[in-house]
mmCIF file of C-alpha atoms in Angstrom:
data_model
loop_
_atom_site.group_PDB
_atom_site.id
_atom_site.type_symbol
_atom_site.label_atom_id
_atom_site.label_comp_id
_atom_site.label_asym_id
_atom_site.label_seq_id
_atom_site.Cartn_x
_atom_site.Cartn_y
_atom_site.Cartn_z
ATOM 1 C CA SER A 1 81.945 119.743 91.747
ATOM 2 C CA ALA A 2 82.881 116.330 93.140
ATOM 3 C CA ARG A 3 84.213 117.990 96.303
ATOM 4 C CA ARG A 4 80.914 119.791 96.928
ATOM 5 C CA LEU A 5 78.959 116.617 96.226
ATOM 6 C CA LEU A 6 81.159 114.764 98.711
ATOM 7 C CA PHE A 7 80.438 117.295 101.461
ATOM 8 C CA GLY A 8 76.732 117.246 100.583
ATOM 9 C CA VAL A 9 76.722 113.480 101.027
ATOM 10 C CA ALA A 10 78.651 113.861 104.307
ATOM 11 C CA ALA A 11 76.026 116.343 105.589
ATOM 12 C CA ALA A 12 73.215 113.955 104.640
ATOM 13 C CA ILE A 13 75.019 111.105 106.414
ATOM 14 C CA ALA A 14 75.448 113.288 109.541
ATOM 15 C CA SER A 15 71.691 113.971 109.508
ATOM 16 C CA LEU A 16 70.978 110.253 109.235
ATOM 17 C CA GLU A 17 73.486 109.580 112.027
ATOM 18 C CA MET A 18 71.609 112.006 114.285
ATOM 19 C CA SER A 19 68.318 110.265 113.530
ATOM 20 C CA ALA A 20 69.867 106.842 114.111
ATOM 21 C CA LEU A 21 71.568 108.051 117.283
ATOM 22 C CA THR A 22 68.271 108.656 119.061
ATOM 23 C CA GLN A 23 67.413 104.991 118.437
ATOM 24 C CA THR A 24 70.792 103.736 119.644
ATOM 25 C CA GLN A 25 70.900 101.390 122.600
ATOM 26 C CA ILE A 26 74.090 101.947 124.600
ATOM 27 C CA GLY A 27 75.270 99.010 126.681
ATOM 28 C CA TRP A 28 75.677 101.023 129.869
ATOM 29 C CA ASN A 29 76.015 97.833 131.934
ATOM 30 C CA SER A 30 79.302 97.025 130.156
ATOM 31 C CA TYR A 31 80.789 100.235 131.595
ATOM 32 C CA GLU A 32 79.717 99.216 135.072
ATOM 33 C CA ALA A 33 81.222 95.748 134.524
ATOM 34 C CA ALA A 34 84.476 97.416 133.406
ATOM 35 C CA GLY A 35 84.541 99.529 136.574
ATOM 36 C CA ILE A 36 84.154 102.827 134.700
ATOM 37 C CA ILE A 37 80.886 103.698 136.439
ATOM 38 C CA SER A 38 79.425 102.545 139.752
ATOM 39 C CA ARG A 39 76.257 100.552 140.270
ATOM 40 C CA GLU A 40 74.526 103.704 141.507
ATOM 41 C CA GLN A 41 75.610 105.602 138.380
ATOM 42 C CA LEU A 42 74.308 102.773 136.213
ATOM 43 C CA GLU A 43 70.900 103.086 137.905
ATOM 44 C CA MET A 44 70.995 106.856 137.303
ATOM 45 C CA LEU A 45 71.578 106.222 133.598
ATOM 46 C CA TYR A 46 68.734 103.715 133.396
ATOM 47 C CA CYS A 47 66.423 106.300 135.014
ATOM 48 C CA TYR A 48 67.576 109.043 132.611
ATOM 49 C CA ASP A 49 68.072 107.374 129.240
ATOM 50 C CA LYS A 50 65.209 107.323 126.691
ATOM 51 C CA GLN A 51 63.017 109.525 128.904
ATOM 52 C CA PRO A 52 61.136 112.592 127.594
ATOM 53 C CA ILE A 53 63.261 115.733 127.800
ATOM 54 C CA ALA A 54 61.079 117.199 130.597
ATOM 55 C CA THR A 55 61.751 114.104 132.726
ATOM 56 C CA GLN A 56 65.481 114.261 131.979
ATOM 57 C CA VAL A 57 65.623 117.930 133.007
ATOM 58 C CA ALA A 58 63.728 117.199 136.239
ATOM 59 C CA LEU A 59 66.111 114.342 137.081
ATOM 60 C CA PHE A 60 69.112 116.539 136.311
ATOM 61 C CA MET A 61 67.821 119.255 138.626
ATOM 62 C CA GLN A 62 67.331 116.779 141.462
ATOM 63 C CA ARG A 63 70.913 115.502 141.317
ATOM 64 C CA GLY A 64 72.769 118.030 139.188
ATOM 65 C CA GLU A 65 76.367 117.565 140.255
ATOM 66 C CA ALA A 66 75.961 113.773 140.411
ATOM 67 C CA TYR A 67 74.749 113.684 136.797
ATOM 68 C CA VAL A 68 77.561 115.983 135.659
ATOM 69 C CA GLU A 69 80.082 113.738 137.414
ATOM 70 C CA LEU A 70 78.535 110.679 135.746
ATOM 71 C CA PHE A 71 78.702 112.110 132.225
ATOM 72 C CA VAL A 72 82.220 113.460 132.865
ATOM 73 C CA VAL A 73 83.419 109.992 133.947
ATOM 74 C CA ILE A 74 82.031 108.474 130.745
ATOM 75 C CA LEU A 75 83.552 111.131 128.462
ATOM 76 C CA GLN A 76 86.847 110.808 130.331
ATOM 77 C CA ASN A 77 87.128 107.035 130.100
ATOM 78 C CA VAL A 78 85.204 105.935 126.993
ATOM 79 C CA ASN A 79 86.634 106.560 123.524
ATOM 80 C CA LYS A 80 84.018 104.732 121.470
ATOM 81 C CA ASP A 81 82.541 107.240 118.999
ATOM 82 C CA GLU A 82 78.973 105.959 119.343
ATOM 83 C CA THR A 83 78.921 106.395 123.144
ATOM 84 C CA VAL A 84 80.622 109.800 123.058
ATOM 85 C CA GLN A 85 78.180 111.015 120.378
ATOM 86 C CA TYR A 86 75.236 109.765 122.402
ATOM 87 C CA VAL A 87 76.340 111.444 125.647
ATOM 88 C CA LEU A 88 77.051 114.744 123.874
ATOM 89 C CA ALA A 89 73.604 114.621 122.236
ATOM 90 C CA LEU A 90 72.007 114.020 125.657
ATOM 91 C CA LEU A 91 73.900 116.968 127.152
ATOM 92 C CA ASP A 92 73.132 119.311 124.260
ATOM 93 C CA ASP A 93 69.422 118.453 124.380
ATOM 94 C CA ALA A 94 69.317 119.096 128.150
ATOM 95 C CA LEU A 95 71.178 122.418 127.867
ATOM 96 C CA ILE A 96 68.882 123.605 125.063
ATOM 97 C CA ALA A 97 65.823 122.710 127.158
ATOM 98 C CA LYS A 98 67.190 124.378 130.313
ATOM 99 C CA PRO A 99 70.427 126.376 129.910
ATOM 100 C CA GLU A 100 70.740 126.832 133.706
ATOM 101 C CA LEU A 101 71.670 123.150 134.005
ATOM 102 C CA GLY A 102 75.124 124.260 132.878
ATOM 103 C CA LEU A 103 75.626 125.876 136.278
ATOM 104 C CA TYR A 104 76.059 122.379 137.756
ATOM 105 C CA TRP A 105 79.374 122.071 135.843
ATOM 106 C CA HIS A 106 80.578 125.274 137.495
ATOM 107 C CA GLU A 107 79.317 124.141 140.909
ATOM 108 C CA LEU A 108 81.094 120.790 140.663
ATOM 109 C CA LEU A 109 84.334 122.557 139.765
ATOM 110 C CA ARG A 110 83.978 125.016 142.650
ATOM 111 C CA ASN A 111 82.733 122.552 145.270
ATOM 112 C CA SER A 112 85.574 120.143 144.501
ATOM 113 C CA GLY A 113 88.119 122.926 144.980
ATOM 114 C CA ALA A 114 88.965 122.533 141.262
ATOM 115 C CA GLU A 115 90.092 118.938 141.895
ATOM 116 C CA VAL A 116 87.353 117.730 139.521
ATOM 117 C CA ASP A 117 87.440 119.612 136.235
ATOM 118 C CA PRO A 118 84.180 118.780 134.420
ATOM 119 C CA PHE A 119 85.073 120.923 131.393
ATOM 120 C CA ALA A 120 88.356 119.165 130.565
ATOM 121 C CA PRO A 121 86.910 115.980 128.978
ATOM 122 C CA VAL A 122 84.712 118.047 126.634
ATOM 123 C CA MET A 123 87.629 120.364 125.785
ATOM 124 C CA ARG A 124 89.711 117.348 124.781
ATOM 125 C CA LEU A 125 87.014 116.324 122.295
ATOM 126 C CA LEU A 126 87.857 119.406 120.194
ATOM 127 C CA GLY A 127 90.830 117.380 118.992
ATOM 128 C CA ARG A 128 88.670 114.561 117.614
ATOM 129 C CA THR A 129 88.125 114.120 113.877
ATOM 130 C CA ASN A 130 84.545 112.788 114.010
ATOM 131 C CA SER A 131 82.397 115.667 112.690
ATOM 132 C CA PHE A 132 79.384 114.954 114.930
ATOM 133 C CA ILE A 133 81.566 114.818 118.070
ATOM 134 C CA LEU A 134 83.366 118.020 117.061
ATOM 135 C CA GLU A 135 80.133 119.918 116.390
ATOM 136 C CA LYS A 136 78.378 118.772 119.577
ATOM 137 C CA ALA A 137 81.433 119.283 121.799
ATOM 138 C CA ALA A 138 81.809 122.852 120.493
ATOM 139 C CA LEU A 139 78.110 123.607 121.059
ATOM 140 C CA VAL A 140 78.102 122.122 124.572
ATOM 141 C CA LEU A 141 81.209 124.120 125.514
ATOM 142 C CA GLY A 142 79.683 127.304 124.104
ATOM 143 C CA ARG A 143 76.583 126.795 126.235
ATOM 144 C CA LEU A 144 78.558 125.921 129.389
ATOM 145 C CA LEU A 145 81.260 128.586 129.216
ATOM 146 C CA SER A 146 78.823 131.409 128.416
ATOM 147 C CA LEU A 147 77.420 131.084 131.937
ATOM 148 C CA LYS A 148 78.589 133.528 134.577
ATOM 149 C CA VAL A 149 78.603 132.078 138.066
ATOM 150 C CA HIS A 150 77.853 134.461 140.909
ATOM 151 C CA THR A 151 78.964 133.228 144.313
ATOM 152 C CA LEU A 152 77.051 134.757 147.210
ATOM 153 C CA GLY A 153 79.228 136.461 149.793
ATOM 154 C CA MET A 154 82.344 136.461 147.617
ATOM 155 C CA GLU A 155 84.089 139.782 147.061
ATOM 156 C CA VAL A 156 84.530 140.763 143.421
ATOM 157 C CA GLU A 157 88.336 140.887 143.749
ATOM 158 C CA GLU A 158 88.470 137.342 145.141
ATOM 159 C CA VAL A 159 89.381 134.960 142.352
ATOM 160 C CA SER A 160 89.165 131.307 143.278
ATOM 161 C CA GLU A 161 91.109 128.473 141.700
ATOM 162 C CA SER A 162 87.898 127.299 140.023
ATOM 163 C CA ASP A 163 87.448 130.781 138.485
ATOM 164 C CA GLU A 164 90.968 130.568 137.063
ATOM 165 C CA VAL A 165 90.273 127.128 135.578
ATOM 166 C CA THR A 166 87.035 128.353 133.980
ATOM 167 C CA GLN A 167 88.717 131.456 132.550
ATOM 168 C CA ARG A 168 91.538 129.339 131.161
ATOM 169 C CA HIS A 169 89.059 127.040 129.414
ATOM 170 C CA LEU A 170 87.059 130.020 128.130
ATOM 171 C CA LEU A 171 90.169 131.618 126.621
ATOM 172 C CA THR A 172 91.407 128.331 125.114
ATOM 173 C CA PHE A 173 87.978 127.589 123.653
ATOM 174 C CA THR A 174 87.602 131.081 122.185
ATOM 175 C CA GLU A 175 91.087 130.812 120.674
ATOM 176 C CA TRP A 176 90.048 127.461 119.148
ATOM 177 C CA ILE A 177 86.979 129.118 117.593
ATOM 178 C CA PHE A 178 89.075 131.869 116.003
ATOM 179 C CA HIS A 179 91.717 129.420 114.827
ATOM 180 C CA GLN A 180 88.960 127.650 112.862
ATOM 181 C CA LEU A 181 87.705 130.964 111.457
ATOM 182 C CA ASN A 182 91.147 132.285 110.509
ATOM 183 C CA SER A 183 92.331 129.015 108.964
ATOM 184 C CA ALA A 184 89.156 128.315 106.953
ATOM 185 C CA HIS A 185 90.201 127.548 103.372
ATOM 186 C CA SER A 186 86.751 128.463 102.068
ATOM 187 C CA LEU A 187 83.719 130.470 103.145
ATOM 188 C CA GLU A 188 81.477 127.725 101.759
ATOM 189 C CA LEU A 189 80.189 125.989 104.892
ATOM 190 C CA SER A 190 79.609 122.826 102.864
ATOM 191 C CA GLN A 191 83.316 122.730 101.981
ATOM 192 C CA CYS A 192 84.591 123.786 105.396
ATOM 193 C CA PRO A 193 82.347 122.250 108.096
ATOM 194 C CA LYS A 194 84.668 123.353 110.943
ATOM 195 C CA LEU A 195 83.766 126.938 110.037
ATOM 196 C CA HIS A 196 80.099 126.142 110.667
ATOM 197 C CA TYR A 197 80.888 124.405 113.988
ATOM 198 C CA ALA A 198 83.013 127.348 115.144
ATOM 199 C CA LEU A 199 80.363 129.940 114.230
ATOM 200 C CA SER A 200 77.605 127.900 115.901
ATOM 201 C CA ALA A 201 79.742 127.625 119.050
ATOM 202 C CA MET A 202 80.411 131.373 119.017
ATOM 203 C CA MET A 203 76.672 132.057 118.665
ATOM 204 C CA ALA A 204 76.139 130.002 121.845
ATOM 205 C CA LEU A 205 79.012 131.727 123.643
ATOM 206 C CA LEU A 206 77.879 135.271 122.817
ATOM 207 C CA VAL A 207 74.601 135.120 124.744
ATOM 208 C CA SER A 208 76.428 136.559 127.794
ATOM 209 C CA ASP A 209 78.921 139.328 128.512
ATOM 210 C CA GLN A 210 81.276 136.607 129.761
ATOM 211 C CA GLY A 211 81.413 135.197 126.239
ATOM 212 C CA ARG A 212 81.378 138.630 124.566
ATOM 213 C CA TYR A 213 84.476 139.807 126.443
ATOM 214 C CA ALA A 214 86.284 136.539 125.619
ATOM 215 C CA VAL A 215 85.502 137.036 121.914
ATOM 216 C CA MET A 216 86.678 140.666 122.042
ATOM 217 C CA GLN A 217 89.907 139.516 123.690
ATOM 218 C CA CYS A 218 90.608 137.530 120.501
ATOM 219 C CA ASP A 219 89.958 140.621 118.341
ATOM 220 C CA GLY A 220 86.670 138.974 117.472
ATOM 221 C CA LEU A 221 84.823 142.035 116.190
ATOM 222 C CA ALA A 222 87.477 142.699 113.555
ATOM 223 C CA VAL A 223 87.571 139.029 112.478
ATOM 224 C CA ILE A 224 83.765 138.834 112.188
ATOM 225 C CA THR A 225 83.507 142.074 110.170
ATOM 226 C CA GLN A 226 86.352 140.996 107.850
ATOM 227 C CA MET A 227 84.600 137.675 107.210
ATOM 228 C CA LEU A 228 81.335 139.523 106.626
ATOM 229 C CA ALA A 229 83.057 141.738 104.044
ATOM 230 C CA ARG A 230 84.434 138.636 102.252
ATOM 231 C CA ALA A 231 81.056 136.903 102.358
ATOM 232 C CA THR A 232 79.292 140.024 101.059
ATOM 233 C CA ALA A 233 81.791 140.263 98.181
ATOM 234 C CA ALA A 234 81.180 136.587 97.403
ATOM 235 C CA MET A 235 77.458 137.309 96.984
ATOM 236 C CA HIS A 236 78.193 138.693 93.519
ATOM 237 C CA ASP A 237 79.155 135.157 92.418
ATOM 238 C CA GLY A 238 75.748 133.832 93.432
ATOM 239 C CA MET A 239 73.767 133.317 96.609
ATOM 240 C CA SER A 240 74.065 129.677 97.649
ATOM 241 C CA PRO A 241 72.177 128.397 100.733
ATOM 242 C CA SER A 242 75.616 128.016 102.340
ATOM 243 C CA THR A 243 76.413 131.733 101.785
ATOM 244 C CA VAL A 244 73.019 132.752 103.217
ATOM 245 C CA GLN A 245 73.661 130.624 106.326
ATOM 246 C CA LEU A 246 77.164 132.083 106.732
ATOM 247 C CA LEU A 247 75.805 135.644 106.497
ATOM 248 C CA TYR A 248 73.121 134.802 109.044
ATOM 249 C CA GLN A 249 75.635 133.350 111.520
ATOM 250 C CA LEU A 250 78.034 136.275 111.177
ATOM 251 C CA VAL A 251 75.311 138.915 111.576
ATOM 252 C CA PHE A 252 73.797 136.952 114.484
ATOM 253 C CA CYS A 253 77.194 137.192 116.229
ATOM 254 C CA LEU A 254 77.236 140.964 115.637
ATOM 255 C CA TRP A 255 73.693 141.205 116.998
ATOM 256 C CA CYS A 256 74.749 139.373 120.182
ATOM 257 C CA LEU A 257 77.787 141.641 120.585
ATOM 258 C CA SER A 258 75.600 144.743 120.162
ATOM 259 C CA PHE A 259 73.878 144.063 123.495
ATOM 260 C CA ASN A 260 77.035 145.194 125.315
ATOM 261 C CA LYS A 261 77.191 148.993 125.487
ATOM 262 C CA LYS A 262 80.971 149.339 125.155
ATOM 263 C CA ILE A 263 81.095 146.925 122.227
ATOM 264 C CA ALA A 264 78.095 148.632 120.593
ATOM 265 C CA ASP A 265 79.975 151.947 120.806
ATOM 266 C CA LEU A 266 82.905 150.359 118.960
ATOM 267 C CA MET A 267 80.575 148.868 116.355
ATOM 268 C CA ALA A 268 78.853 152.201 115.717
ATOM 269 C CA THR A 269 82.082 154.077 114.860
ATOM 270 C CA GLY A 270 83.337 154.200 111.307
ATOM 271 C CA GLU A 271 86.584 152.237 111.673
ATOM 272 C CA LEU A 272 85.112 148.764 111.137
ATOM 273 C CA LYS A 273 82.272 149.920 108.860
ATOM 274 C CA VAL A 274 79.846 147.627 110.651
ATOM 275 C CA ILE A 275 76.783 149.756 109.944
ATOM 276 C CA SER A 276 77.447 150.130 106.217
ATOM 277 C CA GLN A 277 78.085 146.361 105.961
ATOM 278 C CA LEU A 278 74.828 145.568 107.755
ATOM 279 C CA VAL A 279 72.915 147.907 105.448
ATOM 280 C CA ALA A 280 74.539 146.288 102.400
ATOM 281 C CA VAL A 281 73.619 142.786 103.570
ATOM 282 C CA ALA A 282 70.058 143.797 104.480
ATOM 283 C CA ASN A 283 69.590 145.341 101.035
ATOM 284 C CA SER A 284 71.137 142.428 99.137
ATOM 285 C CA VAL A 285 69.731 139.324 100.832
ATOM 286 C CA SER A 286 66.083 138.476 100.381
ATOM 287 C CA LYS A 287 66.116 135.753 103.045
ATOM 288 C CA GLU A 288 63.961 137.070 105.895
ATOM 289 C CA LYS A 289 66.019 135.641 108.756
ATOM 290 C CA VAL A 290 69.132 137.463 107.495
ATOM 291 C CA SER A 291 67.479 140.848 106.868
ATOM 292 C CA ARG A 292 65.641 140.634 110.203
ATOM 293 C CA VAL A 293 68.793 140.055 112.268
ATOM 294 C CA CYS A 294 70.520 142.884 110.326
ATOM 295 C CA LEU A 295 67.727 145.279 111.252
ATOM 296 C CA MET A 296 67.710 144.120 114.897
ATOM 297 C CA THR A 297 71.467 144.775 115.095
ATOM 298 C CA LEU A 298 71.114 148.227 113.525
ATOM 299 C CA LYS A 299 68.343 149.017 116.007
ATOM 300 C CA ASN A 300 70.648 148.093 118.910
ATOM 301 C CA LEU A 301 73.337 150.426 117.526
ATOM 302 C CA LEU A 302 71.067 153.487 117.411
ATOM 303 C CA GLY A 303 72.468 156.222 119.661
ATOM 304 C CA HIS A 304 75.868 154.537 120.087
ATOM 305 C CA GLY A 305 79.272 155.802 119.097
ATOM 306 C CA SER A 306 80.699 159.288 118.820
ATOM 307 C CA GLY A 307 82.401 158.917 115.447
ATOM 308 C CA PRO A 308 80.922 158.801 111.959
ATOM 309 C CA ALA A 309 78.689 155.766 111.454
ATOM 310 C CA HIS A 310 80.060 154.979 108.017
ATOM 311 C CA ASP A 311 81.983 156.502 105.175
#
């Protein structure tokens, strides 16, 4: 259809934009001239920009909070799509290369007594309409908010102001993810790109129990299994690459959830029919990455649950 062709063209353009973005020259000096960043921050950018990822990670580790503060200032004060896209791409690349860099966001929040909120500028980007910005902002937030910060010497019952801020962002972000999932007008990722962004963000979030509990708080297991049932039913109308990718993302989320014992117990009972759905998908989809993640999830569920596994 024309609609599908339009989204296919949009996806191709986004891919070209990503390729072009790496070649983009940002006029960082104009932001120093405008008083947005300091001379020292400008020098930090010149040292960091266009360097190999290993060099960027090393620089970030030397001055973690200073680099977070720099990127936060830019995202807070610059609205130009090209610059925002570029900064988000830099951050996503760094967090993929070394996820622990995300701890510097938490440290800046804590060490400033929550006066500097480094998550807020990225959270605000979820309201943008630019697809690249939306996708990258969601991925960066998923990577950052999945991290659990352990403060030495702090009693478990002590909840600092920075903890409250982080939890508030985590809940708001998780609610945003499920709003995208629940309001999706189609399960075709090509027709509903926000669905893809939300699932990708949830995949990033679910690598930790911090993220898993946030997803469960939004009734995430039920939403994921309901979507999986709809996607499985849609397989009878044909297996498009978009449907295969959707199945993979949904099952990947179940696999991540299955690493938590309490959640695995819930998954292994008959109420949500998770096991029978996983078996159905594994038997119906020939794509190796989908069947493999189904089998890995089923393996994690062995020995869990006291109820019947399936009807």
